[in-house]
Structure formats: C-alpha cells, structure tokens
Short mmCIF file of C-alpha atoms in Angstrom, two decimals:
data_model
loop_
_atom_site.label_atom_id
_atom_site.label_comp_id
_atom_site.label_asym_id
_atom_site.label_seq_id
_atom_site.Cartn_x
_atom_site.Cartn_y
_atom_site.Cartn_z
CA ILE M 273 -21.97 -0.72 -8.59
CA GLU M 274 -22.47 2.89 -9.43
CA SER M 275 -21.00 6.11 -10.35
CA LYS M 276 -20.65 8.98 -7.72
CA SER M 277 -18.83 12.39 -7.70
CA VAL M 278 -15.89 12.84 -4.81
CA THR M 279 -13.60 15.72 -4.20
CA ARG M 280 -9.79 14.66 -3.95
CA LEU M 281 -6.73 16.77 -4.64
CA CYS M 282 -8.59 20.13 -5.28
CA GLY M 283 -10.73 18.55 -8.02
CA THR M 284 -14.49 16.93 -8.36
CA HIS M 285 -14.31 13.74 -10.00
CA ASP M 286 -16.83 10.97 -10.89
CA ILE M 287 -15.71 7.39 -9.70
CA ILE M 288 -17.11 4.00 -9.72
CA THR M 289 -18.08 2.89 -6.35
CA VAL M 290 -19.97 0.19 -4.37
CA ASN M 291 -23.08 1.43 -2.84
CA GLY M 292 -21.99 4.96 -3.18
CA GLN M 293 -19.22 4.42 -0.72
CA PHE M 294 -15.19 4.71 -1.30
CA PRO M 295 -13.69 2.60 -0.12
CA GLY M 296 -16.68 0.01 -0.40
CA PRO M 297 -18.61 -1.59 2.58
CA THR M 298 -16.53 -3.75 4.94
CA LEU M 299 -17.89 -7.04 4.97
CA TYR M 300 -17.84 -8.89 8.41
CA VAL M 301 -18.16 -12.31 8.29
CA THR M 302 -17.23 -15.70 10.64
CA ASN M 303 -15.17 -18.73 9.70
CA GLY M 304 -17.82 -21.27 8.51
CA ASP M 305 -20.44 -18.67 6.95
CA THR M 306 -22.23 -18.77 3.73
CA LEU M 307 -21.57 -15.34 1.99
CA ILE M 308 -24.43 -14.28 -0.61
CA VAL M 309 -23.87 -11.02 -2.49
CA LYS M 310 -25.85 -9.84 -5.32
CA VAL M 311 -24.11 -7.32 -7.33
CA ILE M 312 -26.05 -5.15 -9.51
CA ASN M 313 -24.09 -3.15 -12.25
CA ASN M 314 -25.28 0.35 -12.61
CA ALA M 315 -22.10 1.76 -14.10
CA LYS M 316 -21.12 2.32 -17.65
CA TYR M 317 -18.24 -0.43 -17.76
CA ASN M 318 -18.18 -4.13 -17.46
CA ALA M 319 -17.49 -5.13 -14.07
CA THR M 320 -16.94 -8.34 -11.61
CA ILE M 321 -16.14 -8.67 -8.07
CA HIS M 322 -13.10 -10.83 -6.94
CA TRP M 323 -13.00 -12.00 -3.30
CA HIS M 324 -9.30 -11.46 -2.98
CA GLY M 325 -7.92 -14.99 -1.04
CA VAL M 326 -10.97 -16.88 -0.35
CA ARG M 327 -10.17 -20.35 -1.45
CA GLN M 328 -13.43 -20.96 -3.16
CA MET M 329 -13.53 -24.77 -2.57
CA LEU M 330 -15.87 -26.16 -5.43
CA THR M 331 -17.42 -22.49 -6.13
CA GLY M 332 -14.61 -21.45 -8.69
CA TRP M 333 -17.63 -19.83 -10.80
CA ALA M 334 -17.83 -16.98 -7.85
CA ASP M 335 -14.27 -16.19 -8.17
CA GLY M 336 -14.79 -13.15 -9.92
CA PRO M 337 -11.91 -12.61 -12.70
CA GLU M 338 -13.78 -11.88 -16.00
CA TYR M 339 -13.32 -14.27 -18.72
CA ILE M 340 -11.48 -16.68 -16.60
CA THR M 341 -14.24 -17.98 -14.35
CA GLN M 342 -17.11 -15.91 -15.40
CA CYS M 343 -18.10 -13.44 -18.17
CA PRO M 344 -18.45 -9.99 -16.86
CA ILE M 345 -21.70 -8.33 -15.51
CA ARG M 346 -22.91 -6.01 -18.53
CA PRO M 347 -23.86 -2.70 -17.64
CA GLY M 348 -27.63 -2.91 -16.35
CA GLY M 349 -27.14 -6.41 -15.64
CA SER M 350 -26.48 -8.35 -12.31
CA TYR M 351 -25.06 -11.30 -10.96
CA THR M 352 -25.54 -13.20 -7.44
CA TYR M 353 -21.95 -14.44 -5.92
CA ARG M 354 -22.45 -17.33 -3.27
CA PHE M 355 -19.67 -19.08 -1.71
CA ASN M 356 -18.43 -20.44 1.72
CA ILE M 357 -15.80 -19.16 4.03
CA VAL M 358 -14.18 -22.56 5.34
CA GLY M 359 -11.08 -22.87 7.40
CA GLN M 360 -9.90 -18.94 7.09
CA GLU M 361 -9.72 -16.11 9.58
CA GLY M 362 -8.29 -12.79 9.20
CA THR M 363 -8.23 -9.98 6.99
CA LEU M 364 -9.26 -10.53 3.13
CA TRP M 365 -10.62 -7.95 0.70
CA TRP M 366 -12.69 -7.85 -2.28
CA HIS M 367 -12.45 -5.71 -5.59
CA ALA M 368 -13.57 -5.32 -9.16
CA HIS M 369 -11.48 -7.59 -11.31
CA SER M 370 -12.15 -5.94 -14.63
CA SER M 371 -9.99 -3.62 -16.24
CA TRP M 372 -8.75 -0.95 -13.85
CA LEU M 373 -11.98 -0.97 -11.86
CA ARG M 374 -10.58 -1.58 -8.68
CA ALA M 375 -8.78 1.53 -8.35
CA THR M 376 -12.12 2.55 -6.64
CA VAL M 377 -13.85 -0.51 -6.55
CA TYR M 378 -12.74 -2.30 -3.31
CA GLY M 379 -13.30 -3.11 0.33
CA ALA M 380 -12.45 -5.03 3.56
CA LEU M 381 -13.31 -8.83 4.01
CA ILE M 382 -13.21 -9.52 7.66
CA ILE M 383 -13.32 -13.07 8.62
CA SER M 384 -13.58 -13.32 12.76
CA PRO M 385 -12.94 -16.89 14.33
CA SER M 386 -15.79 -18.92 15.58
CA GLN M 387 -16.94 -18.28 19.21
CA LYS M 388 -15.52 -21.97 19.82
CA TYR M 389 -11.78 -21.05 19.10
CA GLY M 390 -11.31 -17.30 19.26
CA TYR M 391 -8.04 -15.52 18.34
CA PRO M 392 -4.63 -16.96 19.32
CA PHE M 393 -3.92 -14.20 21.11
CA PRO M 394 -5.67 -11.81 23.67
CA LYS M 395 -8.89 -10.35 22.46
CA PRO M 396 -8.26 -6.60 21.15
CA ALA M 397 -10.03 -3.70 22.19
CA GLN M 398 -10.82 -2.57 19.10
CA GLU M 399 -10.16 -3.45 15.50
CA ILE M 400 -9.12 -1.11 12.77
CA PRO M 401 -9.07 -1.71 9.17
CA ILE M 402 -6.82 0.29 7.16
CA LEU M 403 -7.14 0.03 3.15
CA LEU M 404 -4.18 1.57 1.23
CA GLY M 405 -4.99 2.47 -2.21
CA GLU M 406 -3.77 4.45 -5.25
CA TRP M 407 -5.60 7.59 -6.86
CA TRP M 408 -5.70 8.99 -10.45
CA ASN M 409 -7.15 12.35 -11.10
CA SER M 410 -7.62 10.80 -14.49
CA ASN M 411 -10.14 8.27 -14.92
CA PRO M 412 -8.22 4.97 -14.15
CA ILE M 413 -9.98 3.21 -17.05
CA ASP M 414 -8.76 5.89 -19.40
CA VAL M 415 -5.23 5.53 -18.19
CA VAL M 416 -5.10 1.97 -18.65
CA ASN M 417 -6.98 2.20 -22.20
CA GLU M 418 -4.63 4.85 -23.28
CA ALA M 419 -1.48 2.35 -22.24
CA ALA M 420 -3.25 -0.16 -24.33
CA ARG M 421 -3.61 2.11 -27.16
CA THR M 422 0.09 3.43 -27.55
CA GLY M 423 2.12 0.51 -25.73
CA ALA M 424 3.72 2.60 -23.15
CA THR M 425 3.88 2.19 -19.24
CA PRO M 426 0.41 3.44 -17.72
CA ASN M 427 0.63 6.97 -16.15
CA ILE M 428 1.56 6.74 -12.45
CA SER M 429 -0.94 7.39 -9.74
CA ASP M 430 -1.02 11.09 -8.40
CA ALA M 431 -1.53 9.70 -4.68
CA PHE M 432 -1.93 7.28 -2.31
CA THR M 433 -4.38 6.75 -0.02
CA ILE M 434 -5.52 5.55 3.56
CA ASN M 435 -9.21 4.66 3.72
CA GLY M 436 -9.98 6.63 0.45
CA GLN M 437 -8.06 9.93 1.70
CA PRO M 438 -4.73 11.01 0.73
CA GLY M 439 -3.89 12.78 3.74
CA ASP M 440 -2.70 16.45 4.57
CA LEU M 441 0.64 16.23 2.90
CA TYR M 442 -1.28 16.63 -0.35
CA PRO M 443 -3.02 19.77 -1.77
CA CYS M 444 -6.88 20.41 -0.29
CA SER M 445 -6.88 17.34 1.57
CA SER M 446 -6.05 18.35 5.34
CA SER M 447 -9.65 18.52 6.40
CA ASP M 448 -10.49 14.95 5.11
CA THR M 449 -7.57 13.26 6.55
CA PHE M 450 -8.38 9.76 8.02
CA ARG M 451 -8.36 9.88 11.69
CA VAL M 452 -8.34 6.91 14.29
CA ALA M 453 -9.20 7.55 17.96
CA VAL M 454 -7.68 5.58 20.50
CA LYS M 455 -7.23 5.44 24.33
CA THR M 456 -4.09 5.41 26.17
CA GLY M 457 -3.17 1.81 27.11
CA GLU M 458 -5.63 -0.13 24.81
CA THR M 459 -4.10 -2.83 22.53
CA ASN M 460 -5.66 -2.81 19.25
CA LEU M 461 -5.96 -5.07 16.21
CA VAL M 462 -4.99 -3.26 13.02
CA ARG M 463 -5.82 -4.80 9.81
CA VAL M 464 -3.70 -3.35 6.75
CA ILE M 465 -4.70 -4.01 3.35
CA ASN M 466 -2.86 -3.09 0.21
CA ALA M 467 -5.24 -2.23 -2.39
CA ALA M 468 -3.20 -0.31 -4.62
CA LEU M 469 -3.23 -1.42 -7.93
CA ASN M 470 0.54 -1.41 -9.16
CA THR M 471 2.38 -0.50 -5.98
CA ASN M 472 4.59 -2.02 -3.13
CA LEU M 473 4.04 -0.02 0.16
CA PHE M 474 6.07 0.45 3.05
CA PHE M 475 3.74 1.41 6.12
CA SER M 476 4.19 2.58 9.61
CA ILE M 477 2.88 4.46 12.44
CA ALA M 478 4.93 6.90 14.20
CA SER M 479 6.46 6.14 17.86
CA HIS M 480 4.61 2.73 17.92
CA ASP M 481 5.83 -0.68 17.38
CA MET M 482 3.66 -3.23 15.65
CA THR M 483 3.42 -7.30 16.26
CA VAL M 484 2.47 -9.24 13.43
CA VAL M 485 0.00 -11.84 13.84
CA GLY M 486 -1.47 -12.82 10.66
CA VAL M 487 -0.72 -12.12 6.80
CA ASP M 488 -3.31 -13.25 4.20
CA ALA M 489 -5.87 -14.50 6.47
CA SER M 490 -3.44 -17.09 7.89
CA TYR M 491 -1.94 -16.64 11.31
CA THR M 492 2.01 -16.05 12.32
CA LYS M 493 3.97 -16.26 14.93
CA PRO M 494 4.36 -12.92 16.81
CA TYR M 495 6.78 -10.89 14.72
CA GLU M 496 7.67 -7.29 16.07
CA THR M 497 8.55 -4.47 13.85
CA ASN M 498 8.24 -0.99 13.41
CA VAL M 499 7.52 -1.18 9.26
CA LEU M 500 5.43 -3.19 7.20
CA MET M 501 6.08 -3.96 3.76
CA LEU M 502 2.98 -5.04 1.50
CA GLY M 503 2.66 -6.13 -2.11
CA PRO M 504 -0.31 -5.33 -3.97
CA GLY M 505 -3.30 -7.45 -2.71
CA GLN M 506 -1.46 -8.66 0.51
CA THR M 507 -2.85 -8.11 4.15
CA THR M 508 -1.04 -7.82 7.17
CA ASP M 509 -2.58 -7.94 10.88
CA VAL M 510 -0.56 -6.43 13.67
CA ILE M 511 -1.33 -5.97 17.33
CA VAL M 512 -0.42 -2.20 18.51
CA THR M 513 -0.50 -1.14 22.25
CA PHE M 514 -1.17 2.73 21.92
CA ASN M 515 0.76 3.44 25.19
CA MET M 516 1.53 7.33 24.67
CA SER M 517 -0.10 9.53 27.23
CA GLY M 518 -1.74 13.02 26.81
CA ALA M 519 -3.69 14.60 23.94
CA GLN M 520 -0.72 13.65 21.36
CA ARG M 521 -1.08 12.87 17.58
CA TYR M 522 0.84 10.68 15.48
CA TYR M 523 1.08 9.84 11.79
CA ILE M 524 0.17 6.78 9.96
CA ALA M 525 2.03 6.75 6.86
CA ALA M 526 2.65 4.96 3.52
CA ARG M 527 4.48 5.64 0.74
CA ALA M 528 6.29 3.14 -2.21
CA TYR M 529 8.87 0.87 -2.18
CA ALA M 530 10.11 1.24 -5.77
CA SER M 531 12.37 -1.76 -6.77
CA GLY M 532 12.54 -1.14 -10.35
CA GLN M 533 15.82 0.53 -11.42
CA GLY M 534 14.80 3.75 -13.70
CA ALA M 535 11.23 2.79 -13.62
CA PRO M 536 8.88 5.75 -12.90
CA PHE M 537 6.70 5.70 -9.76
CA ASP M 538 4.82 7.73 -7.60
CA ASN M 539 6.96 9.20 -4.78
CA THR M 540 4.32 10.83 -2.49
CA THR M 541 3.28 9.83 0.82
CA ALA M 542 -0.45 8.98 2.31
CA THR M 543 -0.94 9.75 5.91
CA ALA M 544 -3.67 9.39 8.30
CA ILE M 545 -3.35 10.58 12.20
CA VAL M 546 -3.85 8.49 15.37
CA GLU M 547 -5.43 10.89 18.03
CA TYR M 548 -5.48 9.92 21.49
CA GLU M 549 -8.41 10.77 23.59
CA ARG M 550 -8.22 13.49 26.16
CA VAL M 551 -8.35 12.42 29.90
CA GLY M 552 -12.01 13.08 31.15
CA SER M 553 -13.37 13.39 27.44
CA SER M 554 -16.44 11.52 26.44
CA SER M 555 -16.02 8.59 24.14
CA CYS M 556 -15.81 9.22 20.14
CA SER M 557 -18.86 8.84 18.40
CA LEU M 558 -17.95 6.22 15.79
CA TYR M 559 -19.94 4.96 12.87
CA PRO M 560 -20.56 1.25 13.44
CA TYR M 561 -20.58 0.70 9.63
CA PHE M 562 -17.20 1.66 9.04
CA PRO M 563 -15.40 2.00 12.64
CA PHE M 564 -12.96 4.87 13.57
CA PHE M 565 -14.04 7.25 11.28
CA ASN M 566 -15.21 10.65 12.78
CA ASP M 567 -16.59 13.56 10.76
CA THR M 568 -15.96 15.44 13.71
CA HIS M 569 -12.74 14.03 15.29
CA CYS M 570 -12.13 13.03 18.97
CA ALA M 571 -11.88 16.19 21.41
CA THR M 572 -8.09 16.62 22.16
CA GLU M 573 -6.06 19.45 23.93
CA LEU M 574 -4.73 22.27 21.70
CA GLU M 575 -3.83 20.18 18.38
CA THR M 576 -0.18 19.82 17.76
CA ALA M 577 1.69 18.60 14.66
CA PRO M 578 1.68 14.81 14.28
CA ALA M 579 4.92 13.06 14.74
CA MET M 580 6.14 11.17 11.51
CA PRO M 581 7.60 7.65 11.32
CA ASN M 582 10.69 6.96 9.74
CA LEU M 583 9.93 5.21 6.78
CA PRO M 584 12.54 3.30 4.66
CA LEU M 585 13.71 4.86 1.44
CA TYR M 586 12.03 4.34 -1.71
CA ASN M 587 14.50 1.68 -3.01
CA ASP M 588 15.28 0.07 0.48
CA THR M 589 15.34 -3.47 -0.54
CA GLN M 590 16.95 -4.63 2.79
CA SER M 591 13.96 -3.25 4.66
CA ALA M 592 11.51 -5.04 2.19
CA THR M 593 13.74 -8.24 2.43
CA LYS M 594 13.97 -8.25 6.22
CA PHE M 595 10.10 -7.83 6.96
CA ALA M 596 9.23 -11.02 4.43
CA GLU M 597 11.97 -13.08 6.19
CA GLY M 598 10.52 -12.35 9.79
CA ILE M 599 7.33 -14.00 8.75
CA ARG M 600 6.54 -17.60 9.77
CA SER M 601 3.50 -19.61 10.23
CA LEU M 602 1.99 -20.12 13.49
CA ALA M 603 2.47 -23.91 13.44
CA SER M 604 0.33 -24.68 16.48
CA SER M 605 -1.89 -27.59 17.05
CA ASP M 606 -5.00 -25.46 16.22
CA HIS M 607 -3.34 -24.07 13.06
CA PRO M 608 -0.88 -26.76 11.83
CA VAL M 609 1.24 -26.35 8.81
CA ARG M 610 0.72 -28.64 5.82
CA VAL M 611 3.55 -27.77 3.59
CA PRO M 612 3.87 -30.74 1.06
CA GLN M 613 7.33 -32.26 1.87
CA MET M 614 7.46 -33.96 -1.45
CA VAL M 615 6.30 -32.64 -4.86
CA ASP M 616 4.88 -34.27 -8.09
CA GLU M 617 4.88 -31.40 -10.11
CA ASN M 618 7.85 -29.02 -10.03
CA LEU M 619 7.64 -26.03 -12.17
CA PHE M 620 10.06 -23.18 -13.29
CA TYR M 621 8.33 -20.07 -13.99
CA THR M 622 10.27 -16.78 -15.21
CA VAL M 623 8.31 -13.74 -14.39
CA GLY M 624 9.17 -10.10 -15.72
CA LEU M 625 8.57 -7.77 -18.52
CA GLY M 626 9.01 -7.88 -22.20
CA VAL M 627 8.43 -6.08 -25.61
CA ILE M 628 6.27 -6.59 -28.71
CA ASN M 629 7.34 -5.38 -31.95
CA CYS M 630 4.71 -2.68 -33.47
CA PRO M 631 4.30 -1.94 -37.17
CA GLY M 632 6.77 0.90 -38.13
CA ASN M 633 8.13 0.97 -34.74
CA SER M 634 4.99 2.93 -33.83
CA CYS M 635 4.48 2.14 -29.97
CA GLY M 636 5.66 3.78 -26.84
CA GLY M 637 7.57 1.38 -25.59
CA PRO M 638 11.36 1.40 -26.22
CA ASN M 639 12.50 1.63 -29.56
CA GLY M 640 8.90 1.91 -30.60
CA THR M 641 7.76 -1.37 -29.16
CA ARG M 642 5.07 -2.42 -26.92
CA PHE M 643 5.41 -3.03 -23.35
CA THR M 644 4.03 -6.43 -22.09
CA ALA M 645 4.07 -8.72 -19.41
CA SER M 646 6.25 -12.35 -19.72
CA VAL M 647 5.90 -15.79 -17.98
CA ASN M 648 7.93 -18.31 -19.59
CA ASN M 649 8.08 -15.99 -22.53
CA HIS M 650 4.11 -16.23 -22.91
CA SER M 651 2.02 -12.94 -22.60
CA PHE M 652 -1.60 -14.04 -21.68
CA VAL M 653 -4.44 -12.83 -23.95
CA LEU M 654 -7.80 -12.88 -22.27
CA PRO M 655 -10.66 -14.81 -24.23
CA SER M 656 -13.45 -12.69 -25.47
CA SER M 657 -16.25 -15.11 -26.03
CA SER M 658 -16.41 -17.62 -23.20
CA SER M 659 -14.72 -17.70 -19.56
CA ILE M 660 -11.88 -20.46 -19.49
CA LEU M 661 -13.97 -22.01 -16.83
CA GLU M 662 -16.95 -22.17 -19.00
CA ALA M 663 -14.96 -23.39 -21.87
CA HIS M 664 -13.46 -26.04 -19.70
CA HIS M 665 -16.88 -27.23 -18.17
CA PHE M 666 -18.86 -27.85 -21.40
CA GLY M 667 -15.68 -28.56 -23.55
CA ILE M 668 -15.91 -25.56 -26.08
CA ALA M 669 -13.07 -25.56 -28.18
CA GLY M 670 -10.96 -22.83 -29.39
CA VAL M 671 -11.12 -20.61 -26.08
CA TYR M 672 -7.83 -21.85 -24.45
CA GLU M 673 -4.83 -24.12 -25.28
CA ALA M 674 -3.29 -26.69 -23.08
CA GLY M 675 0.31 -26.88 -22.65
CA PHE M 676 1.51 -23.94 -21.00
CA PRO M 677 5.54 -24.69 -20.58
CA ASP M 678 6.77 -26.06 -17.11
CA THR M 679 10.17 -24.17 -17.92
CA PRO M 680 11.09 -21.22 -20.09
CA PRO M 681 11.72 -22.15 -23.77
CA VAL M 682 15.36 -20.87 -23.34
CA GLN M 683 17.69 -20.82 -20.45
CA PHE M 684 19.68 -17.80 -19.78
CA ASN M 685 21.35 -15.62 -17.04
CA TYR M 686 17.75 -14.30 -16.01
CA THR M 687 19.17 -11.88 -13.54
CA GLY M 688 22.28 -10.63 -15.61
CA GLN M 689 23.03 -7.38 -17.54
CA ASN M 690 23.01 -6.90 -21.26
CA ILE M 691 20.47 -9.88 -21.60
CA SER M 692 20.05 -10.59 -25.55
CA ARG M 693 17.21 -8.73 -27.41
CA SER M 694 16.38 -12.17 -28.87
CA LEU M 695 14.87 -13.07 -25.43
CA TRP M 696 12.52 -9.92 -25.03
CA SER M 697 9.50 -10.72 -27.05
CA PRO M 698 7.18 -13.29 -25.63
CA MET M 699 4.47 -14.90 -27.57
CA ARG M 700 0.82 -13.49 -27.13
CA THR M 701 -1.29 -16.70 -26.02
CA THR M 702 -4.25 -17.83 -24.36
CA THR M 703 -2.57 -21.17 -22.66
CA VAL M 704 -3.33 -22.80 -19.52
CA LYS M 705 -1.37 -25.58 -17.35
CA LEU M 706 -3.58 -28.52 -16.32
CA LEU M 707 -3.00 -30.08 -12.88
CA LYS M 708 -4.08 -33.52 -11.64
CA TYR M 709 -6.26 -33.29 -8.46
CA ASN M 710 -4.31 -33.43 -5.23
CA THR M 711 -1.12 -33.01 -7.01
CA ALA M 712 1.60 -31.18 -4.79
CA VAL M 713 2.90 -28.63 -6.77
CA GLN M 714 6.16 -26.63 -6.51
CA ILE M 715 6.39 -23.50 -8.51
CA ILE M 716 9.84 -21.52 -8.75
CA LEU M 717 9.31 -17.90 -9.69
CA GLN M 718 12.05 -16.49 -11.20
CA GLY M 719 12.40 -12.71 -11.62
CA THR M 720 13.90 -11.49 -14.80
CA ASN M 721 16.50 -8.44 -15.65
CA ILE M 722 14.84 -7.75 -19.18
CA LEU M 723 14.30 -4.16 -19.55
CA THR M 724 14.49 -4.18 -15.62
CA GLY M 725 14.45 -6.20 -12.74
CA GLU M 726 11.56 -5.45 -10.43
CA SER M 727 9.99 -6.89 -7.43
CA HIS M 728 6.78 -8.73 -8.82
CA PRO M 729 3.72 -9.52 -6.50
CA ILE M 730 2.36 -12.72 -7.66
CA HIS M 731 -1.48 -13.85 -6.72
CA ILE M 732 -2.78 -16.96 -6.99
CA HIS M 733 -6.59 -17.42 -7.09
CA GLY M 734 -8.29 -20.23 -5.24
CA TYR M 735 -5.16 -21.58 -3.15
CA ASP M 736 -3.14 -20.60 -0.27
CA PHE M 737 0.20 -21.43 -0.88
CA TYR M 738 3.60 -21.73 1.47
CA ILE M 739 6.72 -19.50 0.72
CA VAL M 740 9.56 -22.31 1.30
CA GLY M 741 12.30 -20.12 0.25
CA SER M 742 13.46 -16.89 -1.57
CA GLY M 743 16.58 -15.25 -2.36
CA PHE M 744 18.53 -12.96 -5.04
CA GLY M 745 20.20 -13.90 -8.37
CA ASN M 746 19.15 -16.98 -10.31
CA TYR M 747 17.65 -20.26 -8.51
CA ASN M 748 20.13 -23.01 -8.15
CA ALA M 749 18.15 -26.16 -8.17
CA ALA M 750 21.41 -28.09 -6.76
CA THR M 751 21.89 -26.00 -3.79
CA ASP M 752 18.90 -23.68 -2.80
CA PRO M 753 16.65 -26.38 -1.76
CA ALA M 754 18.60 -27.31 1.15
CA LYS M 755 17.79 -24.19 2.53
CA PHE M 756 14.02 -24.45 2.26
CA ASN M 757 11.89 -23.74 5.47
CA LEU M 758 9.57 -27.05 5.42
CA PHE M 759 8.64 -26.34 9.18
CA ASP M 760 7.05 -22.91 9.67
CA PRO M 761 7.00 -21.24 6.23
CA PRO M 762 4.44 -18.39 5.98
CA MET M 763 1.24 -19.18 3.79
CA ARG M 764 -0.09 -16.81 1.79
CA ASN M 765 -2.25 -15.98 -1.28
CA THR M 766 0.17 -13.21 -2.73
CA VAL M 767 4.06 -13.53 -2.85
CA ASN M 768 6.66 -10.82 -3.67
CA VAL M 769 9.31 -12.32 -5.98
CA PRO M 770 12.18 -10.24 -5.20
CA VAL M 771 13.82 -7.84 -7.53
CA ASN M 772 16.23 -9.59 -9.65
CA GLY M 773 15.65 -12.86 -7.29
CA TRP M 774 13.16 -15.89 -6.76
CA ALA M 775 10.66 -17.45 -4.60
CA ALA M 776 9.54 -20.71 -4.33
CA ILE M 777 5.89 -21.93 -3.29
CA ARG M 778 4.17 -25.16 -2.67
CA PHE M 779 0.47 -26.33 -2.20
CA VAL M 780 -1.61 -29.05 -2.85
CA ALA M 781 -3.90 -28.98 -6.05
CA ASP M 782 -7.08 -29.73 -4.22
CA ASN M 783 -9.57 -27.11 -5.75
CA PRO M 784 -11.16 -28.43 -9.06
#
C-alpha cells in the first residue's frame, strides 16, 4: 500500500494505491485454493484489507475490517492474510477497510470453478472485469474527516470511474478512456463490480443485451436485461454476445441511482468504449495482468462517435426494483438452494439516518445537529484499544457490550411522513448481537423515512444469505411471509433495502 501520483480530471493527485496500480491488481484464484497475501503498509494512514464476500470459514481474523476482526496495520507495518476459498465461484473483490482508503484501494477477486465442474454455461471467449468506482479531486480521507468534524454530509464525488478512468464525458479524460476490444460474434463474460463508496449505480452497454448468470459469487438462473443496478459492494456476472459488425464503437456507461429525495448526489456519467476489431486486422495486444486494456487501442476504421445506452433516470426506482426482482438462484443439482425453511432467531432491524445534538447547535446537520447512521436506534462506535474479535477471544472487558436489541425500542410508522423528532436521535454504542452456533437466522431490514428515505446497501461479513422477500412500505409480519420465495431466492452478500421499504434475509450462523 503506497502513495502514487496520478492525473485525473485535469489535475495531478497523490492517491493511495496497491503496488502502484489503480485499480489494484486483479487476483485470480480457483475454488478450493488457499490465498496468502502479505500487505506492507507504506502509506501514511492506518490500513487493512477486506476480502469482500469471502466466507472466511474459521479464519475471521483474515476478514479485514479494522477494530472488528483486527487492529489496523500501522504505517510501516505489515500483516499476512491467509484464508481458503471454499464453495465459492464467480466475482468478488477486495478493498481497504479503514476510513475512506477504499476510494482508491480496491481490486477484483476472480474465483474460477475447478476443472472438474466448469461453468454452468458455455465457456466464454474472454472474461472482462469492470470495476465501477467513485473519484474525488480532494483527498478522500480529508473529505470524510471534514464530515466527521462538522457533522455534515460528506462532499459528493467529482466523477465515477470505469476501471479507474472517468471516460470522455469528463474534461481532460478522452485519451485515457478505458477501451474493450472485441471480435464480432464472440460471447464474453463481463464481471461488473460496484466499488463505489456511497452510490448505487445503473450500468449498461449500448446496443447489447446482457444475460445475468451470477451475483456476488453465486450462480443465478439466466436473466436477460439491458440494464444492471448494483449497490456498493455488489457484483454481477453477465454473458454478452458481441454481435455487431464492422468497425463500430459502443459506450459502456454507469451513473447513479439516487433514491433519497432531496439528498445531494453525483449526477455525472462514467463511460468506457467497446471497440470491434476491423475485419482482417491483427489481434489486439492485451496485457495479461489486466486484460482488455490497451495503451494503443485496437485498429479500427475511421473512429465514429460511440453509441450511448439508454440509462434509467437517476430516480428510477421502478427499474432498480425490476432488476432486483429478476434475480433467482440457479437451484440445480450441482448448485442447490439451502435456504432455511424455519428460523430460530427472528430479528427486526430498522436502518436509516439519524441526528445527534451538538453543543450550541454548532454542527453542520439539520438545525445544527450531526448526521449519523442508525440501526434499531443504535449508532455504532468503533473500539480503539482492541478489535472486537480479539476482545471476544481473550475475554477482554470494556471493548464492547452484548445485548444489541432484536427489535427497535419503539414501534412507529417507519416509512411515514413527519416522523416525531423524538425518534431522530440514536444512542452511540459499541453493542453486539450474540448468536448460537448453527442458528437459523431471519433478519427483516426495515428502511425508515427519518430525514429522508433512501435505498440502503447492507453487507454481512462472513456469510452469504438468501433474500427471501422485499417490498415497499412497512413490513407486515402477518401477511408478507406468505409471499416469501423459499424455492430459488437469490443468494448474495449485500442486499439493497428498497427506499422506504424492507428486505427479508435468511442464513445459518455456521461461521464462528
């Protein structure tokens, strides 16, 4: 982990990178491998690396979030992560899990199936990793530190990126726009990762349909679509047949799905370019380290303006919902669904925003308050002397408290208008929920309309889970379970709770 100068949006910036690369190296592994990564921190900030979506069965200390499963790697220090990839295939990713370092410290983690089984679809001609990111002209650490100091919302990003480049709709960015070289008639596997910090993103390829075959390293039934919606942390694998002819060019584009009414967001659009090889031209020279990037892109006829896909509007909740509802687990003999039919723990968590009062109403939130996150009226505070895993293992007192509530302390109209201000201010705690081994767990994640309703991405470390249901408004325990999909629900590690709505997830707590 080290600093490097890069040029973006007409300026030179010192950013934190891995091995001097932005995005960082793509790691290629096979289901069943043991992965050993030595991380040397040559940056000026504390750092850790999280292997997003890896189950980490019995290797929780390798998961990465600072002060949760490990103390941070100090500047000048190092740490070696060692863990197994077991029973997972598809696209995951890795990123820093300390402050906002992951704005630039991230990369793809590609898990291939073992040779014995192969893909549950025809082997693609090429595999193309696409990492969507968010870019700030300011130092991202300074951005989040300023928000923490003032209590206001962090400044929005200045651009989105595709494989580290904003694309030619931004100033000073045309020559470095990421380009994908394809041949007419070939069918490729495109691995899309939303590595943005804070933003749900729509994604599309002009004039090309996509068939979803996997999400979050879990295979799905084939689902044809012309647009994807990915929450931060989510991945989607799509099969694309590049069936256009001639030396044509087509934009790949990504822009925000912004569900929060009145909330500021980055309304720009990132682009990359698909370029078809000219008939008779030699094959493109592609870097094996990061395929499909060309310093000198493929020879084509006289370049024409790329076609632009029809992306949904920024607030198109209908398109976001349609995409989410189209995803189903493959549910085959080789990839069975093991969703718990009955549950032992039934938890109800409200998720949303809140505010905390400041002395003299001196902060940058509404009426001089400080913005904060809230789950069941608790706002989490990181420990600073020990990680929670270390404190649990060694019985260190005073680091965290047990007893995180199974339900919110007060029931109210969670998605209604004009919610009482007495419900706006959560407690600041370091409180955990304890589960018994092998417990079948259901969590209802209920969005709230405190301050504003918004689609919230919720990621669980160490587990995949089944999304058995979702809807808008308040969850109804009497009627909604009858609508649950317990046959082929999608399995993910990150779920988008719908704006002013809810999502129901199930998993078995089998990973101490």
